[in-house]
Short mmCIF file of C-alpha atoms in Angstrom, two decimals:
data_model
loop_
_atom_site.label_atom_id
_atom_site.label_comp_id
_atom_site.label_asym_id
_atom_site.label_seq_id
_atom_site.Cartn_x
_atom_site.Cartn_y
_atom_site.Cartn_z
CA MET A 4 -21.51 2.95 -14.52
CA LYS A 5 -20.57 6.11 -13.10
CA ILE A 6 -16.66 5.55 -12.00
CA ALA A 7 -14.43 7.85 -10.33
CA ILE A 8 -10.55 7.47 -10.25
CA ILE A 9 -8.32 9.07 -7.80
CA GLY A 10 -5.03 10.51 -9.37
CA ALA A 11 -3.73 10.44 -12.76
CA GLY A 12 -0.86 8.68 -12.87
CA VAL A 13 -0.36 6.33 -16.29
CA ALA A 14 -2.23 3.11 -13.83
CA GLY A 15 -4.99 5.93 -13.47
CA LEU A 16 -4.82 7.16 -16.92
CA ALA A 17 -4.65 3.53 -18.17
CA THR A 18 -7.40 2.27 -16.44
CA ALA A 19 -9.67 5.50 -17.10
CA ALA A 20 -9.16 4.75 -20.54
CA ARG A 21 -10.28 0.72 -20.28
CA LEU A 22 -13.43 1.54 -18.70
CA ALA A 23 -14.33 4.17 -20.86
CA SER A 24 -13.76 2.31 -24.12
CA LYS A 25 -16.38 -0.46 -22.20
CA GLY A 26 -19.56 2.31 -22.26
CA HIS A 27 -18.80 3.50 -18.20
CA GLU A 28 -19.37 7.48 -17.58
CA VAL A 29 -15.46 7.85 -15.97
CA HIS A 30 -13.99 10.99 -14.20
CA VAL A 31 -10.45 11.52 -13.32
CA PHE A 32 -9.79 13.59 -10.04
CA GLU A 33 -6.09 15.00 -10.48
CA ALA A 34 -4.47 17.34 -7.53
CA ASN A 35 -1.94 18.16 -9.55
CA SER A 36 -2.67 20.46 -12.57
CA TYR A 37 -1.17 17.91 -14.85
CA ALA A 38 -1.30 14.31 -15.57
CA GLY A 39 1.16 11.46 -15.69
CA GLY A 40 2.63 11.64 -11.68
CA LYS A 41 6.01 10.54 -11.31
CA LEU A 42 5.83 10.28 -15.66
CA SER A 43 5.77 13.65 -16.45
CA GLU A 44 7.88 16.04 -17.87
CA PHE A 45 9.62 20.02 -17.10
CA SER A 46 11.66 22.14 -18.56
CA LEU A 47 14.94 24.28 -17.40
CA ALA A 48 15.95 27.66 -19.15
CA VAL A 49 19.30 29.25 -18.72
CA GLU A 50 19.89 32.64 -20.19
CA GLY A 51 21.75 32.81 -23.64
CA GLU A 52 25.71 33.63 -24.06
CA LYS A 53 25.10 36.12 -26.75
CA ARG A 54 21.67 37.77 -26.35
CA GLN A 55 20.62 38.37 -22.90
CA ASP A 56 16.83 37.86 -24.01
CA ALA A 57 17.70 34.58 -25.66
CA LEU A 58 16.76 31.37 -23.85
CA ARG A 59 19.04 28.07 -23.71
CA ILE A 60 16.10 25.43 -22.74
CA TYR A 61 16.79 22.01 -21.24
CA ARG A 62 14.07 19.24 -20.89
CA PHE A 63 13.72 16.80 -18.67
CA ASP A 64 11.38 13.53 -18.17
CA ALA A 65 10.66 13.49 -14.11
CA GLY A 66 10.59 10.28 -13.40
CA PRO A 67 11.10 7.14 -15.20
CA SER A 68 13.74 6.78 -17.86
CA LEU A 69 13.27 3.48 -18.88
CA PHE A 70 10.74 1.75 -21.41
CA THR A 71 10.71 -1.98 -21.38
CA MET A 72 7.35 -4.39 -22.44
CA PRO A 73 5.95 -2.30 -25.26
CA GLN A 74 3.44 -5.06 -25.77
CA TYR A 75 1.20 -3.98 -22.74
CA ILE A 76 0.74 0.14 -23.74
CA GLU A 77 0.10 -1.85 -27.09
CA ASP A 78 -2.51 -4.58 -25.29
CA LEU A 79 -4.15 -0.97 -24.00
CA PHE A 80 -4.88 0.36 -27.26
CA LYS A 81 -5.74 -2.95 -28.73
CA ALA A 82 -8.50 -2.80 -25.98
CA ALA A 83 -9.62 0.10 -26.64
CA ASP A 84 -9.70 -0.47 -30.47
CA VAL A 85 -7.74 2.38 -31.35
CA PRO A 86 -4.84 2.58 -33.40
CA ILE A 87 -1.85 3.01 -31.60
CA ASN A 88 0.44 4.47 -34.24
CA ASP A 89 -1.98 7.54 -34.26
CA TYR A 90 -0.96 8.15 -30.39
CA PHE A 91 2.35 6.77 -29.97
CA SER A 92 5.60 5.55 -31.23
CA TYR A 93 8.71 4.33 -30.19
CA SER A 94 11.96 2.82 -31.25
CA THR A 95 14.02 -0.63 -30.21
CA MET A 96 17.59 0.32 -28.69
CA PRO A 97 20.44 -1.50 -30.02
CA ASP A 98 22.37 -0.78 -27.02
CA VAL A 99 20.42 -1.63 -23.13
CA CYS A 100 23.28 -0.02 -21.47
CA HIS A 101 26.71 1.72 -20.87
CA TYR A 102 28.69 0.37 -18.00
CA PHE A 103 31.33 1.97 -16.18
CA TRP A 104 34.01 0.55 -13.27
CA GLN A 105 36.22 3.14 -11.37
CA ASP A 106 39.07 0.51 -12.85
CA GLY A 107 38.41 2.10 -16.34
CA THR A 108 36.57 -0.76 -17.33
CA ALA A 109 33.95 -0.06 -19.56
CA LEU A 110 31.33 -2.20 -21.13
CA THR A 111 28.06 -2.02 -23.92
CA ALA A 112 25.21 -4.33 -23.05
CA TRP A 113 24.22 -4.73 -26.28
CA ALA A 114 20.50 -6.01 -27.22
CA ASP A 115 21.88 -8.52 -29.44
CA GLN A 116 22.37 -11.23 -26.85
CA ASP A 117 25.25 -12.97 -29.33
CA LYS A 118 27.02 -9.42 -29.32
CA PHE A 119 26.50 -8.73 -25.62
CA ALA A 120 27.88 -12.18 -24.62
CA GLU A 121 31.08 -10.97 -27.15
CA GLU A 122 31.48 -7.68 -25.37
CA VAL A 123 31.64 -9.84 -21.92
CA GLN A 124 34.28 -11.78 -23.40
CA ASN A 125 36.07 -8.99 -24.42
CA LYS A 126 35.87 -6.80 -21.55
CA LEU A 127 35.57 -9.01 -18.87
CA ASN A 128 37.08 -11.98 -19.69
CA ILE A 129 33.81 -14.32 -19.35
CA LYS A 130 33.00 -17.13 -21.50
CA PRO A 131 29.80 -16.34 -23.78
CA LEU A 132 28.35 -19.73 -22.53
CA VAL A 133 28.46 -17.89 -19.12
CA VAL A 134 26.21 -14.60 -20.12
CA LYS A 135 24.01 -16.75 -22.62
CA LYS A 136 23.62 -19.36 -19.56
CA THR A 137 22.40 -16.68 -17.25
CA LEU A 138 20.18 -14.82 -19.19
CA ALA A 139 18.66 -18.42 -20.73
CA ASP A 140 17.63 -18.89 -16.54
CA ALA A 141 15.99 -15.58 -16.57
CA LYS A 142 13.99 -16.61 -19.18
CA ARG A 143 12.66 -19.47 -18.41
CA LYS A 144 11.74 -18.32 -15.02
CA TYR A 145 9.77 -15.59 -17.11
CA ASP A 146 7.95 -18.00 -19.07
CA LEU A 147 6.97 -20.18 -16.77
CA THR A 148 5.80 -17.20 -14.16
CA GLY A 149 5.77 -14.06 -16.10
CA VAL A 150 2.45 -14.02 -17.42
CA ILE A 151 0.53 -15.90 -14.83
CA PHE A 152 1.73 -13.82 -11.90
CA LEU A 153 2.30 -10.44 -13.32
CA GLU A 154 -0.86 -10.53 -15.67
CA ASN A 155 -3.59 -11.58 -12.85
CA SER A 156 -4.39 -10.99 -9.52
CA LEU A 157 -2.73 -13.23 -6.74
CA HIS A 158 -5.85 -12.57 -4.43
CA LYS A 159 -8.79 -14.30 -7.23
CA ALA A 160 -9.13 -18.18 -7.10
CA LYS A 161 -9.25 -18.44 -10.56
CA THR A 162 -5.76 -17.23 -10.93
CA TRP A 163 -4.46 -20.50 -9.21
CA LEU A 164 -6.99 -23.26 -10.54
CA THR A 165 -5.24 -23.71 -13.92
CA ALA A 166 -2.62 -26.08 -15.48
CA LYS A 167 0.00 -23.18 -16.27
CA VAL A 168 -0.26 -22.17 -12.65
CA LEU A 169 0.11 -25.88 -11.71
CA LYS A 170 3.11 -26.94 -13.70
CA SER A 171 4.85 -23.38 -12.12
CA LEU A 172 4.09 -24.37 -8.35
CA ILE A 173 5.92 -27.86 -9.28
CA LEU A 174 8.83 -26.20 -10.96
CA MET A 175 9.05 -23.68 -7.68
CA PRO A 176 12.33 -25.17 -5.91
CA THR A 177 14.08 -24.81 -9.60
CA PHE A 178 13.33 -20.72 -8.96
CA ASP A 179 16.23 -19.86 -6.80
CA ILE A 180 13.05 -18.35 -4.51
CA PHE A 181 14.88 -19.59 -0.95
CA LYS A 182 18.56 -18.20 -2.43
CA THR A 183 19.14 -14.85 -2.12
CA MET A 184 19.81 -12.37 -6.02
CA ASN A 185 23.00 -12.35 -5.19
CA ALA A 186 23.93 -15.98 -4.52
CA THR A 187 21.62 -16.60 -7.16
CA HIS A 188 23.66 -14.36 -9.51
CA GLU A 189 27.37 -15.55 -7.97
CA ARG A 190 26.21 -19.34 -8.95
CA LEU A 191 25.17 -18.47 -12.68
CA ALA A 192 27.96 -16.15 -13.70
CA GLU A 193 29.97 -18.28 -11.73
CA GLY A 194 31.57 -15.85 -9.63
CA HIS A 195 32.94 -13.10 -11.93
CA SER A 196 32.59 -10.35 -9.33
CA LYS A 197 31.80 -7.38 -12.27
CA PHE A 198 29.05 -9.59 -14.09
CA VAL A 199 27.50 -10.46 -10.46
CA GLN A 200 27.04 -6.81 -10.11
CA LEU A 201 25.74 -5.62 -13.59
CA LEU A 202 22.98 -8.44 -12.43
CA ASN A 203 22.63 -7.56 -9.09
CA ARG A 204 21.64 -3.64 -9.98
CA PHE A 205 17.93 -5.22 -11.45
CA ALA A 206 17.02 -5.13 -7.60
CA THR A 207 17.10 -1.77 -7.82
CA TYR A 208 14.28 -1.73 -10.69
CA ASN A 209 11.52 -2.32 -7.81
CA GLY A 210 13.53 -0.62 -4.60
CA SER A 211 14.91 -3.59 -3.27
CA ASN A 212 18.61 -5.08 -2.00
CA PRO A 213 20.12 -7.59 -4.11
CA TYR A 214 21.62 -9.36 -1.25
CA ARG A 215 18.80 -9.60 0.74
CA ALA A 216 15.88 -10.30 -2.16
CA SER A 217 15.25 -13.85 -3.51
CA GLY A 218 16.39 -15.07 -6.18
CA MET A 219 13.66 -15.25 -7.81
CA LEU A 220 14.12 -11.54 -9.14
CA SER A 221 16.97 -12.71 -11.51
CA VAL A 222 13.81 -12.91 -13.56
CA ILE A 223 13.84 -9.52 -14.32
CA PRO A 224 17.22 -9.09 -16.55
CA HIS A 225 15.02 -10.62 -19.01
CA PHE A 226 12.64 -7.55 -19.58
CA GLU A 227 16.11 -5.75 -21.25
CA HIS A 228 18.38 -8.64 -22.39
CA GLY A 229 15.18 -11.02 -23.63
CA ILE A 230 12.48 -8.74 -24.44
CA GLY A 231 14.32 -5.46 -25.22
CA CYS A 232 15.07 -1.76 -24.15
CA PHE A 233 13.23 0.73 -26.25
CA TYR A 234 12.73 4.55 -26.10
CA PRO A 235 9.60 6.39 -26.86
CA VAL A 236 9.70 9.06 -29.28
CA GLY A 237 10.04 12.40 -28.13
CA GLY A 238 10.35 10.95 -24.49
CA MET A 239 9.28 9.43 -21.88
CA ASN A 240 6.52 11.57 -21.41
CA THR A 241 5.10 10.88 -24.07
CA ILE A 242 3.76 7.55 -22.88
CA THR A 243 1.59 9.76 -20.52
CA GLN A 244 0.38 12.64 -23.38
CA ALA A 245 -0.75 9.28 -25.13
CA VAL A 246 -2.57 7.37 -22.52
CA TYR A 247 -4.12 10.55 -21.45
CA ASN A 248 -5.48 11.67 -24.99
CA LEU A 249 -6.97 8.39 -25.80
CA GLY A 250 -8.50 8.75 -22.24
CA LYS A 251 -10.25 11.80 -23.65
CA THR A 252 -10.94 10.51 -27.22
CA LYS A 253 -13.00 7.84 -25.17
CA GLY A 254 -14.78 10.35 -23.14
CA VAL A 255 -12.86 10.52 -19.83
CA GLN A 256 -13.72 13.51 -17.79
CA PHE A 257 -10.33 15.11 -16.22
CA HIS A 258 -10.68 17.05 -13.59
CA PHE A 259 -7.17 18.80 -12.29
CA ASN A 260 -6.40 20.96 -9.67
CA ALA A 261 -9.16 18.59 -7.85
CA LEU A 262 -7.81 17.39 -4.04
CA VAL A 263 -10.12 14.13 -2.70
CA LYS A 264 -10.43 14.92 0.39
CA GLU A 265 -12.50 11.74 1.38
CA ILE A 266 -13.83 8.49 0.15
CA ILE A 267 -17.41 8.17 0.89
CA VAL A 268 -18.40 4.97 2.03
CA GLU A 269 -21.76 4.01 3.50
CA ASN A 270 -23.05 -0.11 4.52
CA GLY A 271 -19.82 -0.91 3.42
CA GLN A 272 -20.24 0.20 -0.06
CA ALA A 273 -17.97 3.12 -1.73
CA LYS A 274 -20.25 5.61 -2.78
CA GLY A 275 -18.71 8.58 -3.72
CA LEU A 276 -15.89 10.91 -2.97
CA LYS A 277 -15.80 14.52 -1.28
CA VAL A 278 -13.67 16.89 -3.33
CA LEU A 279 -13.49 20.37 -4.19
CA ASN A 280 -15.44 20.80 -1.05
CA GLN A 281 -18.51 19.10 -2.38
CA GLU A 282 -19.63 15.46 -2.23
CA GLN A 283 -20.03 13.62 -5.89
CA ARG A 284 -21.34 10.19 -5.92
CA PHE A 285 -20.41 7.12 -7.92
CA ASP A 286 -20.83 3.73 -8.61
CA ARG A 287 -17.36 2.87 -8.42
CA ILE A 288 -14.12 4.01 -7.04
CA VAL A 289 -11.08 3.16 -8.29
CA SER A 290 -7.87 4.63 -6.43
CA ASN A 291 -4.58 5.59 -8.28
CA MET A 292 -3.26 7.13 -4.64
CA ASP A 293 -0.71 5.27 -3.22
CA VAL A 294 -2.96 2.64 -1.24
CA TYR A 295 -0.94 3.79 2.01
CA PHE A 296 -2.37 7.86 1.92
CA THR A 297 -5.64 6.13 0.22
CA TYR A 298 -6.63 4.63 3.64
CA LYS A 299 -4.93 7.05 6.04
CA LYS A 300 -6.35 10.41 4.38
CA LEU A 301 -9.27 9.12 2.23
CA LEU A 302 -10.73 6.33 4.32
CA PRO A 303 -10.43 7.67 7.84
CA HIS A 304 -13.35 6.03 9.64
CA GLU A 305 -12.57 2.70 7.89
CA LYS A 306 -10.56 -0.09 9.69
CA HIS A 307 -6.86 -0.58 7.80
CA PRO A 308 -4.94 -3.45 6.92
CA ASP A 309 -2.28 -2.14 8.80
CA ARG A 310 -0.15 -5.63 8.61
CA THR A 311 0.23 -4.31 4.78
CA LEU A 312 0.63 -0.75 4.86
CA ASN A 313 3.37 -1.47 7.78
CA GLN A 314 5.53 -3.55 5.71
CA GLU A 315 8.82 -2.34 4.56
CA ARG A 316 9.20 0.32 2.04
CA SER A 317 11.23 0.01 -1.05
CA THR A 318 14.21 2.43 -1.47
CA SER A 319 14.25 5.75 -3.15
CA ALA A 320 15.84 8.17 -5.13
CA LEU A 321 17.82 10.91 -5.32
CA ILE A 322 17.89 12.69 -8.69
CA PHE A 323 19.62 15.88 -10.22
CA TYR A 324 18.73 16.94 -13.60
CA TRP A 325 21.80 18.60 -14.91
CA GLY A 326 22.12 21.03 -18.07
CA VAL A 327 25.19 19.89 -19.37
CA LYS A 328 27.29 22.32 -21.64
CA GLN A 329 29.13 19.69 -23.34
CA SER A 330 28.37 16.57 -25.13
CA PHE A 331 29.99 12.61 -24.33
CA PRO A 332 29.83 10.42 -27.06
CA GLN A 333 31.17 7.93 -25.08
CA LEU A 334 27.41 8.07 -23.60
CA GLY A 335 24.65 6.47 -24.23
CA LEU A 336 21.23 7.01 -23.42
CA HIS A 337 21.68 4.97 -19.91
CA ASN A 338 24.74 4.73 -18.33
CA ILE A 339 25.55 3.14 -14.89
CA PHE A 340 28.94 4.03 -13.05
CA PHE A 341 29.05 1.62 -10.42
CA SER A 342 30.52 1.85 -7.10
CA ASP A 343 33.55 -0.21 -6.14
CA ASN A 344 32.12 -2.20 -3.37
CA TYR A 345 27.96 -2.91 -4.19
CA LYS A 346 27.25 -5.06 -0.72
CA GLN A 347 28.68 -1.91 1.01
CA GLU A 348 26.31 0.55 -1.02
CA PHE A 349 22.88 -1.37 0.07
CA ASP A 350 24.00 -1.38 3.92
CA ALA A 351 24.44 2.19 3.91
CA LEU A 352 20.90 2.16 2.45
CA GLU A 353 19.52 -0.56 4.60
CA ARG A 354 20.97 2.48 7.85
CA GLY A 355 18.95 4.54 6.45
CA ASP A 356 21.94 6.71 4.44
CA VAL A 357 23.61 6.97 1.74
CA GLY A 358 27.38 5.63 1.27
CA ASN A 359 30.22 7.84 0.40
CA ASP A 360 30.47 5.60 -3.03
CA PRO A 361 27.04 5.35 -4.28
CA THR A 362 26.35 3.44 -7.78
CA ILE A 363 25.34 6.81 -10.60
CA TYR A 364 22.99 6.30 -12.90
CA VAL A 365 22.82 8.87 -16.09
CA ASN A 366 20.06 8.94 -18.77
CA ILE A 367 20.64 11.37 -21.38
CA THR A 368 17.26 11.53 -23.57
CA SER A 369 18.83 14.33 -25.56
CA LYS A 370 21.17 11.41 -27.14
CA LEU A 371 17.80 10.49 -29.15
CA THR A 372 15.95 13.49 -29.14
CA PRO A 373 18.55 16.37 -30.07
CA THR A 374 15.76 19.10 -29.37
CA ASP A 375 16.16 18.36 -25.58
CA ALA A 376 19.27 19.83 -24.87
CA PRO A 377 20.88 23.11 -26.49
CA ASP A 378 23.60 22.41 -29.57
CA ALA A 379 26.79 20.34 -28.47
CA CYS A 380 24.66 20.43 -25.00
CA GLU A 381 23.35 17.16 -23.24
CA ASN A 382 20.09 16.99 -20.50
CA TRP A 383 21.62 14.85 -17.68
CA PHE A 384 19.25 12.92 -15.07
CA VAL A 385 21.40 11.73 -12.23
CA LEU A 386 19.87 9.08 -10.46
CA ILE A 387 21.33 7.98 -7.28
CA ASN A 388 19.48 5.04 -5.11
CA VAL A 389 18.65 6.35 -1.56
CA PRO A 390 16.61 4.81 1.68
CA HIS A 391 13.11 6.72 1.75
CA ASN A 392 12.71 8.97 3.95
CA GLN A 393 12.84 8.17 8.00
CA GLY A 394 13.51 11.42 9.22
CA GLN A 395 16.85 12.13 7.54
CA ASP A 396 18.93 15.38 6.92
CA TRP A 397 17.76 15.31 3.19
CA GLN A 398 19.55 18.84 2.92
CA ALA A 399 23.19 17.75 4.26
CA ILE A 400 22.30 14.08 2.51
CA THR A 401 21.97 15.89 -0.75
CA ALA A 402 24.55 18.58 -0.58
CA ARG A 403 27.33 15.72 0.62
CA THR A 404 26.14 13.18 -2.37
CA ARG A 405 26.21 15.79 -5.03
CA LYS A 406 29.62 16.77 -4.27
CA ILE A 407 30.90 12.89 -4.65
CA VAL A 408 28.95 12.57 -7.94
CA ILE A 409 30.75 15.78 -9.21
CA LYS A 410 34.06 13.87 -8.25
CA LYS A 411 33.53 11.01 -9.45
CA MET A 412 32.26 12.17 -12.63
CA SER A 413 35.09 14.09 -12.97
CA LYS A 414 36.87 11.44 -12.56
CA ALA A 415 35.65 9.17 -14.80
CA LEU A 416 35.57 11.61 -17.69
CA ASN A 417 38.71 13.50 -17.04
CA ILE A 418 37.31 16.62 -16.83
CA ASP A 419 36.09 19.67 -14.19
CA PHE A 420 32.54 18.23 -14.10
CA GLN A 421 31.43 21.12 -11.85
CA LYS A 422 32.29 23.58 -14.92
CA LEU A 423 30.04 22.18 -17.54
CA ILE A 424 26.42 22.29 -15.00
CA GLU A 425 24.70 25.48 -16.15
CA VAL A 426 21.14 24.89 -15.02
CA GLU A 427 20.16 22.37 -12.52
CA ALA A 428 16.97 20.68 -10.66
CA ILE A 429 16.98 18.23 -7.82
CA LEU A 430 14.54 16.00 -6.51
CA ASP A 431 14.61 14.00 -3.07
CA PRO A 432 12.04 12.01 -0.81
CA LEU A 433 10.41 14.58 0.04
CA SER A 434 10.02 16.27 -2.89
CA ILE A 435 8.92 12.70 -4.20
CA GLU A 436 6.60 12.11 -1.54
CA ALA A 437 4.85 16.20 -1.88
CA LYS A 438 4.73 16.38 -5.86
CA THR A 439 3.29 12.40 -6.24
CA ALA A 440 2.01 11.42 -2.42
CA SER A 441 4.45 8.68 -2.79
CA PHE A 442 4.76 7.60 1.32
CA SER A 443 8.01 8.30 2.74
CA GLY A 444 9.20 9.07 -0.84
CA ALA A 445 9.14 5.22 -1.45
CA LEU A 446 9.14 4.59 -5.38
CA TYR A 447 7.97 1.48 -5.51
CA GLY A 448 5.40 1.23 -2.19
CA THR A 449 6.54 -1.65 -0.45
CA SER A 450 10.43 -3.28 -1.08
CA SER A 451 10.57 -7.07 -2.49
CA ASN A 452 13.40 -8.05 0.26
CA ALA A 453 10.63 -10.26 1.71
CA LEU A 454 10.18 -13.85 0.23
CA MET A 455 6.46 -13.56 0.02
CA SER A 456 6.66 -9.93 -1.24
CA ALA A 457 4.48 -10.28 -3.95
CA PHE A 458 1.84 -12.16 -2.27
CA MET A 459 1.85 -9.14 0.51
CA ARG A 460 1.31 -6.57 -1.63
CA HIS A 461 -2.29 -4.96 -1.23
CA PRO A 462 -4.87 -6.86 -3.96
CA ASN A 463 -6.35 -4.48 -6.59
CA PHE A 464 -9.83 -4.63 -4.54
CA SER A 465 -10.97 -4.02 -1.41
CA SER A 466 -12.22 -7.56 0.53
CA SER A 467 -14.29 -4.97 2.70
CA ILE A 468 -15.17 -2.14 1.02
CA GLU A 469 -17.27 -3.05 -2.11
CA GLY A 470 -16.66 -0.83 -5.36
CA LEU A 471 -13.46 0.19 -4.21
CA TYR A 472 -10.57 -0.74 -6.63
CA PHE A 473 -6.24 -0.23 -6.32
CA VAL A 474 -4.20 0.29 -9.22
CA GLY A 475 -0.66 1.64 -9.72
CA GLY A 476 3.32 0.82 -8.35
CA SER A 477 1.57 0.52 -4.62
CA VAL A 478 -0.30 -2.45 -4.87
CA HIS A 479 -0.37 -5.39 -7.23
CA PRO A 480 1.82 -6.37 -9.21
CA GLY A 481 3.84 -3.55 -8.55
CA GLY A 482 6.28 -0.23 -9.48
CA GLY A 483 7.30 0.59 -12.60
CA ILE A 484 5.37 1.56 -16.11
CA PRO A 485 5.36 -2.08 -16.86
CA LEU A 486 3.14 -3.37 -14.17
CA ALA A 487 1.50 0.05 -13.65
CA LEU A 488 -0.23 -0.59 -16.90
CA LEU A 489 -0.86 -4.22 -15.47
CA SER A 490 -2.27 -3.22 -12.56
CA ALA A 491 -4.99 -1.10 -14.78
CA LYS A 492 -5.29 -4.25 -17.00
CA ILE A 493 -6.12 -6.52 -13.81
CA VAL A 494 -8.82 -4.01 -12.45
CA ASP A 495 -10.69 -4.28 -15.87
CA ASP A 496 -10.40 -7.91 -16.13
CA ASN A 497 -12.20 -8.21 -12.66
CA PHE A 498 -14.47 -4.85 -12.70
CA LYS A 499 -17.87 -6.45 -11.76
#
């Protein structure tokens, strides 16, 4: 078949590679001049101190900074029957994250669970049994539900007609689905506030609020603490390049700077695209564009699933890309500087605002890829969770938040941090929407705060337009690199 894929995000790239591997003629249309969508890179240059014509270069991964579940990219290359080592390599991280609280407490989350439990005991005075019990609970939930509900369509009858699913449904009351994530962690962590906060922060992995989202999300810590945290050699953008190059090897034809204007539908069937002022005919269409804009912009004459499209959006992000002319040995690849009152922080997000004490995430790839920053310097990717765009004054919010972040980092590191920033770029919800066509700048499409959120996401196919499929973070199974790759697998498994 001749297939068109709209968007060269990681899900679109993976879908293209999978379908081309089966002998289909695949064309990918991307509005930007580059592949990857959110999973891209850029560099910032500053004049050198000694020579006016010299340049100091900082490289940044633009979007996702965490690599987990490497089995899904390995499965992609296996499906294509291509050795992954020819395209991509990664290392296992001995430490998952470095945590810092404002009272001076610092904790390293080691990948080894025994070592992590010992660290928590030494720093937070929590018995190792509490830590291991909590992580075991997350593993149990994942083992019983993860593969079933993440790797399969929730909108196909065959998914539900298995013994494994029946067993999971019987055990559903034990998955804390009717409690909040926070209440679940309060119980498991026996009320230890810092450990609860550490566990609650995993709600942000899909843009949700731990004080509203179901306790079923307490499964998320298992992705890092059970399966592991990894680092792609060369940075996150190497994931994009690996999957893009795999597609080219399989004969995928890429069209950049090619803005799709409309999906052509005739007699209830997707028949082609309007792109570059031309109509092109295809047998099947796969949209990696945000499902909201797919309907609103590309299907103007079709009935829209308004109930799905009008669901609550996930949070967004305010990102400062800073070239920092100093190195900090106490920091690692992933770092979290917590707020003093997590509940108040999420209350502000619920109001559509950013509080005066936000939690700060700092990713520093130059720790593992030294060429990402000049000697004795670091490339800081600084992310603050913010609400999706609802018409806020982002210029004012950004300016205020920037001052707060610099003040907090100066106090935490005991240094005038402002003087260390020699180059800067900023990404806010408005620019996220402009660059990646993510409605309202929501990073994960719809939120997962509602009890049935997983079942309310748009399926990976259209029930009203034959031959139209959907992949990416705005549809099932959700946002993030692993789930985007799984959406491609689900479409591949159900393609007809």
